[in-house]
Amino acid sequence: MTGTDTRQNDDTRIAADPALPTIVISREFAAAPERVFRAYTDPDLLIQWLGPRRLTMRIDAYDARRGGSYRYVHRADDGTEFAFHGVFHDVRPAERIVQTFTYEGSPDEVSLETMVFEDLGGRTLVTTTSLMSSFEARDGMLASGMEGGVRDGHERLDELLRGTPAAAEHRRIAGVFTERVRGVAAGGWDAPAPCEGWVARDVVRHLVEWFPEFLKSGAGIALPKGPSVDDDPVGAWTVHSEAVQALLDDPATAGKTLSNPHIGDVPLDTAVDQFYTADVFMHTWDLSRATGQDEALDPEKCRQLLTGMEPIDEVLRGSGQYGPKVAVPTDADAQTRLLAFIGRQP
């Protein structure tokens, strides 16, 4: 390969310099440099994306600091293993990584890799330059199928950084609840709420108190605490909601599990979505009704929740979390039917 070769697969660009035995790989990711850098240096995240999808990965060592070393192995279904190792020469958080790279099948060939993380204002351009000992070694690397592995890895990393659907859903639903919290007028926090015995501030209290305990007991995760709901309901909700969003945005969350005697073992992000985000959605109506704000809920979300809850009516009713169903016309809209199902007077 004697001329500049630029290949683009989706958003990944791979270029071979005609004057130097280098391969330059670049791709933009929809995340800030701190998050992308962490995905490159945290072994719990690295194992989720590095390399071809068809291979499984084992990390024997990964000490991402200056002078640290690494070794990992990719394994095919037939048991064939491909091992790689190297040493970190420079590690600057969210800026760059310089490391050696050796494929143990060709132990005499050592390349020097420099990864630069460029902040694009909420996005990150990662440029990796691999300098090899010769053009032959460089061209052999390209011919080995390396490009497919890089493309697969970048696609998996992009998926990891974009977050799960649970993160996007929480951002949307909690965002509406936050608007209602901030929209409570002076003196409105003591207004009666639809839940018997509650006032408006108790709606916030419920959400910021039950979920942290559920999370800590089931997944060993402690959320930061904000001010008292009695003193500052807006501040209490803001700290809590931002902490939940940060948890869901964290790529490591996708690999964690929540265990609960009533629901068993459930992926953490799924548990948050099903049990907590849905609760925020329904209590948005309670806070809106109590404080005289817009009571309209997303009709599609109402239909989705109702479809999932109706088949387990007895279980939900037995939990004590919902009152008796309220009778409404069969042709009532989705919001009315959902509210009636959970015991509210629409």
Tab-separated table of C-alpha atoms in Angstrom:
chain	number	residue	atom	x	y	z
A	1	MET	CA	0.000	0.000	0.000
A	2	THR	CA	1.854	3.045	-1.232
A	3	GLY	CA	-0.726	5.862	-1.436
A	4	THR	CA	-2.870	7.510	1.171
A	5	ASP	CA	-5.755	5.163	1.882
A	6	THR	CA	-8.763	6.661	3.604
A	7	ARG	CA	-11.591	4.295	4.401
A	8	GLN	CA	-14.839	5.296	6.043
A	9	ASN	CA	-17.153	2.783	7.675
A	10	ASP	CA	-20.175	4.567	9.115
A	11	ASP	CA	-18.490	7.358	11.130
A	12	THR	CA	-15.070	5.724	11.487
A	13	ARG	CA	-12.242	6.906	9.245
A	14	ILE	CA	-9.044	4.895	8.727
A	15	ALA	CA	-6.093	6.397	6.859
A	16	ALA	CA	-2.687	4.986	5.934
A	17	ASP	CA	-0.048	7.686	5.443
A	18	PRO	CA	2.006	7.265	2.220
A	19	ALA	CA	5.079	8.873	3.812
A	20	LEU	CA	5.056	7.186	7.227
A	21	PRO	CA	4.198	3.660	8.433
A	22	THR	CA	1.165	4.886	10.352
A	23	ILE	CA	-2.525	4.178	10.606
A	24	VAL	CA	-4.724	7.070	11.715
A	25	ILE	CA	-8.188	6.198	12.998
A	26	SER	CA	-10.734	8.863	13.936
A	27	ARG	CA	-14.345	8.997	15.016
A	28	GLU	CA	-16.679	11.419	16.786
A	29	PHE	CA	-18.719	10.229	19.749
A	30	ALA	CA	-21.833	11.844	21.228
A	31	ALA	CA	-20.376	12.331	24.706
A	32	ALA	CA	-18.032	14.688	26.542
A	33	PRO	CA	-14.295	13.836	26.646
A	34	GLU	CA	-14.462	12.765	30.295
A	35	ARG	CA	-16.981	10.032	29.511
A	36	VAL	CA	-15.198	8.837	26.381
A	37	PHE	CA	-11.840	8.798	28.167
A	38	ARG	CA	-13.323	6.728	30.958
A	39	ALA	CA	-14.613	4.189	28.421
A	40	TYR	CA	-11.027	3.838	27.165
A	41	THR	CA	-9.464	3.415	30.613
A	42	ASP	CA	-12.017	1.699	32.871
A	43	PRO	CA	-11.713	-2.083	32.339
A	44	ASP	CA	-15.360	-2.604	33.317
A	45	LEU	CA	-16.354	-0.404	30.368
A	46	LEU	CA	-13.578	-1.384	27.988
A	47	ILE	CA	-14.648	-5.017	28.039
A	48	GLN	CA	-18.090	-3.979	26.809
A	49	TRP	CA	-16.908	-2.525	23.518
A	50	LEU	CA	-13.314	-3.172	22.445
A	51	GLY	CA	-12.902	-5.470	19.464
A	52	PRO	CA	-15.161	-7.412	17.093
A	53	ARG	CA	-18.651	-8.368	18.203
A	54	ARG	CA	-18.030	-12.011	17.276
A	55	LEU	CA	-15.246	-12.341	19.875
A	56	THR	CA	-15.492	-12.387	23.660
A	57	MET	CA	-12.936	-10.490	25.719
A	58	ARG	CA	-10.989	-11.244	28.875
A	59	ILE	CA	-8.872	-8.628	30.628
A	60	ASP	CA	-5.894	-10.016	32.556
A	61	ALA	CA	-4.484	-6.626	33.559
A	62	TYR	CA	-5.390	-3.005	32.868
A	63	ASP	CA	-3.575	-0.321	34.855
A	64	ALA	CA	-4.242	2.851	32.879
A	65	ARG	CA	-1.639	5.172	34.377
A	66	ARG	CA	1.824	6.304	33.359
A	67	GLY	CA	4.078	3.256	33.722
A	68	GLY	CA	1.123	0.870	34.027
A	69	SER	CA	0.589	-2.092	31.753
A	70	TYR	CA	-2.238	-4.038	30.176
A	71	ARG	CA	-3.012	-7.424	28.689
A	72	TYR	CA	-6.271	-8.652	27.237
A	73	VAL	CA	-7.421	-11.607	25.172
A	74	HIS	CA	-10.078	-11.924	22.497
A	75	ARG	CA	-11.525	-15.413	22.114
A	76	ALA	CA	-13.418	-16.953	19.185
A	77	ASP	CA	-16.221	-19.497	19.514
A	78	ASP	CA	-13.832	-22.289	18.456
A	79	GLY	CA	-11.495	-21.476	21.341
A	80	THR	CA	-8.868	-19.604	19.314
A	81	GLU	CA	-7.377	-16.763	21.358
A	82	PHE	CA	-5.758	-13.502	20.263
A	83	ALA	CA	-3.761	-11.823	23.030
A	84	PHE	CA	-2.451	-8.244	23.171
A	85	HIS	CA	-0.322	-6.381	25.678
A	86	GLY	CA	1.465	-3.098	26.156
A	87	VAL	CA	2.647	-0.347	28.487
A	88	PHE	CA	1.132	3.070	29.145
A	89	HIS	CA	3.687	5.853	28.595
A	90	ASP	CA	1.417	8.828	29.175
A	91	VAL	CA	-2.144	9.104	30.479
A	92	ARG	CA	-3.715	12.567	30.696
A	93	PRO	CA	-7.365	12.422	31.762
A	94	ALA	CA	-9.763	13.464	28.994
A	95	GLU	CA	-6.807	14.574	26.828
A	96	ARG	CA	-4.592	11.768	25.576
A	97	ILE	CA	-3.169	8.274	26.041
A	98	VAL	CA	0.190	7.064	24.738
A	99	GLN	CA	0.829	3.336	24.859
A	100	THR	CA	2.686	0.517	23.165
A	101	PHE	CA	0.714	-2.231	21.460
A	102	THR	CA	1.838	-5.773	20.712
A	103	TYR	CA	-0.094	-8.665	19.241
A	104	GLU	CA	1.389	-11.724	20.883
A	105	GLY	CA	1.089	-13.662	17.647
A	106	SER	CA	3.774	-11.307	16.259
A	107	PRO	CA	5.834	-10.501	19.380
A	108	ASP	CA	8.615	-8.715	17.468
A	109	GLU	CA	6.261	-6.057	16.128
A	110	VAL	CA	5.616	-3.257	18.617
A	111	SER	CA	3.640	-0.170	17.623
A	112	LEU	CA	3.304	3.124	19.449
A	113	GLU	CA	-0.278	4.378	19.761
A	114	THR	CA	-1.322	7.919	20.626
A	115	MET	CA	-4.994	8.611	21.333
A	116	VAL	CA	-6.113	12.242	21.458
A	117	PHE	CA	-9.517	13.268	22.856
A	118	GLU	CA	-10.706	16.564	21.351
A	119	ASP	CA	-13.621	18.406	22.945
A	120	LEU	CA	-16.192	19.443	20.341
A	121	GLY	CA	-18.631	20.996	22.794
A	122	GLY	CA	-20.506	18.013	24.166
A	123	ARG	CA	-19.079	15.647	21.558
A	124	THR	CA	-15.595	14.157	21.370
A	125	LEU	CA	-13.317	13.452	18.425
A	126	VAL	CA	-10.966	10.574	19.190
A	127	THR	CA	-7.948	10.307	16.902
A	128	THR	CA	-5.648	7.307	17.281
A	129	THR	CA	-2.293	7.312	15.488
A	130	SER	CA	-0.432	3.993	15.380
A	131	LEU	CA	3.248	4.220	14.388
A	132	MET	CA	4.714	0.900	13.277
A	133	SER	CA	8.222	-0.317	12.571
A	134	SER	CA	7.796	-0.622	8.799
A	135	PHE	CA	5.375	-0.203	5.932
A	136	GLU	CA	5.205	-3.981	5.676
A	137	ALA	CA	4.080	-4.247	9.289
A	138	ARG	CA	1.547	-1.465	8.760
A	139	ASP	CA	0.114	-3.014	5.607
A	140	GLY	CA	0.027	-6.428	7.237
A	141	MET	CA	-2.033	-4.986	10.078
A	142	LEU	CA	-4.539	-3.522	7.636
A	143	ALA	CA	-4.731	-6.805	5.736
A	144	SER	CA	-5.363	-8.780	8.931
A	145	GLY	CA	-8.978	-7.657	9.215
A	146	MET	CA	-8.178	-5.030	11.835
A	147	GLU	CA	-10.578	-2.594	10.179
A	148	GLY	CA	-13.616	-4.754	10.857
A	149	GLY	CA	-12.689	-5.053	14.516
A	150	VAL	CA	-12.193	-1.301	14.837
A	151	ARG	CA	-15.520	-0.582	13.178
A	152	ASP	CA	-17.362	-3.073	15.396
A	153	GLY	CA	-15.712	-1.697	18.503
A	154	HIS	CA	-16.533	1.897	17.635
A	155	GLU	CA	-20.159	1.027	16.960
A	156	ARG	CA	-20.411	-0.715	20.324
A	157	LEU	CA	-18.720	2.220	22.062
A	158	ASP	CA	-21.099	4.636	20.378
A	159	GLU	CA	-24.052	2.595	21.640
A	160	LEU	CA	-22.562	2.514	25.128
A	161	LEU	CA	-21.975	6.268	25.241
A	162	ARG	CA	-25.379	7.184	23.867
A	163	GLY	CA	-26.903	5.478	26.862
A	164	THR	CA	-29.843	3.166	27.219
A	165	PRO	CA	-33.451	3.907	26.343
A	166	ALA	CA	-34.035	4.026	30.102
A	167	ALA	CA	-31.712	7.039	30.392
A	168	ALA	CA	-33.499	8.907	27.615
A	169	GLU	CA	-36.925	8.092	29.064
A	170	HIS	CA	-35.966	9.294	32.520
A	171	ARG	CA	-34.547	12.519	31.113
A	172	ARG	CA	-37.853	13.168	29.339
A	173	ILE	CA	-40.222	12.249	32.154
A	174	ALA	CA	-38.202	13.683	35.031
A	175	GLY	CA	-37.798	16.850	32.976
A	176	VAL	CA	-41.569	17.387	32.971
A	177	PHE	CA	-41.798	16.687	36.704
A	178	THR	CA	-38.983	19.189	37.295
A	179	GLU	CA	-40.964	21.834	35.421
A	180	ARG	CA	-43.932	21.177	37.712
A	181	VAL	CA	-41.715	21.351	40.822
A	182	ARG	CA	-40.309	24.682	39.732
A	183	GLY	CA	-43.770	25.904	38.826
A	184	VAL	CA	-45.241	25.589	42.321
A	185	ALA	CA	-46.358	29.018	43.465
A	186	ALA	CA	-45.506	30.521	46.838
A	187	GLY	CA	-47.450	28.693	49.522
A	188	GLY	CA	-48.418	25.945	47.105
A	189	TRP	CA	-46.361	23.232	48.756
A	190	ASP	CA	-48.924	22.810	51.507
A	191	ALA	CA	-51.859	22.395	49.124
A	192	PRO	CA	-53.724	19.053	49.405
A	193	ALA	CA	-52.663	16.391	46.917
A	194	PRO	CA	-54.828	13.625	45.375
A	195	CYS	CA	-53.150	10.934	47.508
A	196	GLU	CA	-55.069	10.747	50.779
A	197	GLY	CA	-53.323	12.586	53.612
A	198	TRP	CA	-50.689	14.135	51.339
A	199	VAL	CA	-49.883	17.712	50.488
A	200	ALA	CA	-47.883	18.767	47.432
A	201	ARG	CA	-44.480	18.500	49.122
A	202	ASP	CA	-45.299	14.893	50.069
A	203	VAL	CA	-45.355	13.962	46.380
A	204	VAL	CA	-41.718	15.029	46.147
A	205	ARG	CA	-40.946	13.456	49.524
A	206	HIS	CA	-42.262	10.091	48.341
A	207	LEU	CA	-40.024	10.033	45.252
A	208	VAL	CA	-36.820	11.184	46.956
A	209	GLU	CA	-37.250	8.791	49.883
A	210	TRP	CA	-38.461	5.415	48.609
A	211	PHE	CA	-36.215	5.069	45.557
A	212	PRO	CA	-32.805	5.606	47.212
A	213	GLU	CA	-33.559	2.828	49.693
A	214	PHE	CA	-34.784	0.544	46.893
A	215	LEU	CA	-31.564	1.240	44.984
A	216	LYS	CA	-29.235	0.815	47.948
A	217	SER	CA	-30.736	-2.455	49.138
A	218	GLY	CA	-30.985	-3.955	45.662
A	219	ALA	CA	-27.827	-2.714	43.962
A	220	GLY	CA	-25.602	-1.330	46.741
A	221	ILE	CA	-25.726	2.163	45.237
A	222	ALA	CA	-26.101	5.224	47.467
A	223	LEU	CA	-27.460	8.384	45.863
A	224	PRO	CA	-26.330	11.788	47.144
A	225	LYS	CA	-28.824	13.520	49.412
A	226	GLY	CA	-30.066	17.032	48.894
A	227	PRO	CA	-31.685	19.374	51.395
A	228	SER	CA	-34.761	18.381	53.387
A	229	VAL	CA	-38.029	18.346	51.470
A	230	ASP	CA	-39.544	20.339	54.325
A	231	ASP	CA	-36.934	23.079	53.976
A	232	ASP	CA	-36.384	23.094	50.208
A	233	PRO	CA	-38.519	20.773	48.064
A	234	VAL	CA	-37.110	22.219	44.835
A	235	GLY	CA	-33.519	21.657	45.962
A	236	ALA	CA	-34.315	18.178	47.306
A	237	TRP	CA	-35.852	17.122	44.005
A	238	THR	CA	-33.098	18.694	41.885
A	239	VAL	CA	-30.270	16.887	43.677
A	240	HIS	CA	-32.155	13.600	43.611
A	241	SER	CA	-33.259	13.768	39.975
A	242	GLU	CA	-29.823	14.770	38.712
A	243	ALA	CA	-28.267	11.882	40.636
A	244	VAL	CA	-30.667	9.369	39.072
A	245	GLN	CA	-29.946	10.777	35.608
A	246	ALA	CA	-26.200	10.556	36.200
A	247	LEU	CA	-26.638	6.931	37.243
A	248	LEU	CA	-28.541	6.092	34.058
A	249	ASP	CA	-26.107	8.055	31.872
A	250	ASP	CA	-23.141	6.165	33.343
A	251	PRO	CA	-22.126	3.476	30.801
A	252	ALA	CA	-21.233	1.148	33.667
A	253	THR	CA	-24.899	0.983	34.716
A	254	ALA	CA	-25.740	-1.157	31.675
A	255	GLY	CA	-23.717	-4.010	33.155
A	256	LYS	CA	-25.236	-3.903	36.651
A	257	THR	CA	-28.119	-5.814	38.219
A	258	LEU	CA	-30.664	-4.966	40.896
A	259	SER	CA	-31.813	-7.812	43.145
A	260	ASN	CA	-35.066	-7.682	45.032
A	261	PRO	CA	-36.992	-10.501	46.754
A	262	HIS	CA	-40.214	-9.473	45.009
A	263	ILE	CA	-38.918	-9.050	41.443
A	264	GLY	CA	-35.774	-11.184	41.407
A	265	ASP	CA	-32.653	-10.109	39.491
A	266	VAL	CA	-33.335	-7.361	36.952
A	267	PRO	CA	-30.907	-5.249	34.870
A	268	LEU	CA	-30.423	-2.057	36.846
A	269	ASP	CA	-31.505	0.341	34.103
A	270	THR	CA	-34.612	-1.756	33.445
A	271	ALA	CA	-35.530	-1.726	37.137
A	272	VAL	CA	-35.156	2.058	37.310
A	273	ASP	CA	-37.307	2.497	34.220
A	274	GLN	CA	-40.083	0.128	35.223
A	275	PHE	CA	-40.434	0.946	38.892
A	276	TYR	CA	-39.119	4.467	39.401
A	277	THR	CA	-39.475	6.422	36.148
A	278	ALA	CA	-43.028	5.140	35.759
A	279	ASP	CA	-43.747	6.324	39.306
A	280	VAL	CA	-42.413	9.805	38.503
A	281	PHE	CA	-44.674	9.898	35.450
A	282	MET	CA	-47.830	9.056	37.405
A	283	HIS	CA	-47.017	11.382	40.295
A	284	THR	CA	-46.577	14.232	37.810
A	285	TRP	CA	-50.367	14.337	37.651
A	286	ASP	CA	-50.628	14.392	41.441
A	287	LEU	CA	-48.309	17.362	41.766
A	288	SER	CA	-49.973	19.167	38.866
A	289	ARG	CA	-53.452	18.657	40.317
A	290	ALA	CA	-52.363	19.763	43.788
A	291	THR	CA	-50.703	22.947	42.570
A	292	GLY	CA	-53.045	23.983	39.755
A	293	GLN	CA	-50.670	23.299	36.883
A	294	ASP	CA	-51.081	21.584	33.512
A	295	GLU	CA	-52.404	18.073	34.227
A	296	ALA	CA	-51.956	16.627	30.720
A	297	LEU	CA	-49.796	13.485	30.513
A	298	ASP	CA	-48.236	11.886	27.441
A	299	PRO	CA	-51.103	9.724	26.102
A	300	GLU	CA	-48.785	7.135	24.542
A	301	LYS	CA	-46.962	6.646	27.842
A	302	CYS	CA	-50.327	6.314	29.571
A	303	ARG	CA	-51.330	3.578	27.124
A	304	GLN	CA	-47.982	1.836	27.543
A	305	LEU	CA	-48.215	1.765	31.340
A	306	LEU	CA	-51.837	0.687	31.328
A	307	THR	CA	-51.067	-2.185	28.962
A	308	GLY	CA	-48.322	-3.395	31.269
A	309	MET	CA	-50.257	-2.961	34.520
A	310	GLU	CA	-53.674	-4.388	33.671
A	311	PRO	CA	-52.493	-8.026	33.445
A	312	ILE	CA	-51.031	-7.827	36.972
A	313	ASP	CA	-53.951	-6.000	38.542
A	314	GLU	CA	-54.189	-8.280	41.593
A	315	VAL	CA	-50.456	-8.108	42.305
A	316	LEU	CA	-50.419	-4.323	42.137
A	317	ARG	CA	-53.522	-3.985	44.233
A	318	GLY	CA	-52.096	-6.379	46.815
A	319	SER	CA	-48.944	-4.268	47.166
A	320	GLY	CA	-50.949	-1.547	48.881
A	321	GLN	CA	-49.451	1.097	46.601
A	322	TYR	CA	-52.683	1.696	44.697
A	323	GLY	CA	-56.204	2.354	45.856
A	324	PRO	CA	-59.367	0.713	44.503
A	325	LYS	CA	-59.990	1.247	40.802
A	326	VAL	CA	-62.350	4.040	39.887
A	327	ALA	CA	-65.094	3.379	37.341
A	328	VAL	CA	-64.833	5.415	34.145
A	329	PRO	CA	-66.571	5.127	30.745
A	330	THR	CA	-65.125	2.442	28.458
A	331	ASP	CA	-64.420	5.068	25.807
A	332	ALA	CA	-62.419	7.294	28.201
A	333	ASP	CA	-59.014	8.477	26.999
A	334	ALA	CA	-55.787	6.750	28.031
A	335	GLN	CA	-54.905	9.246	30.761
A	336	THR	CA	-58.317	8.977	32.398
A	337	ARG	CA	-58.212	5.167	32.298
A	338	LEU	CA	-54.666	5.053	33.759
A	339	LEU	CA	-55.520	7.430	36.592
A	340	ALA	CA	-58.699	5.490	37.359
A	341	PHE	CA	-56.759	2.221	37.345
A	342	ILE	CA	-54.340	3.465	40.032
A	343	GLY	CA	-57.192	4.772	42.166
A	344	ARG	CA	-57.238	8.448	41.303
A	345	GLN	CA	-60.342	10.500	40.606
A	346	PRO	CA	-59.509	11.838	37.106
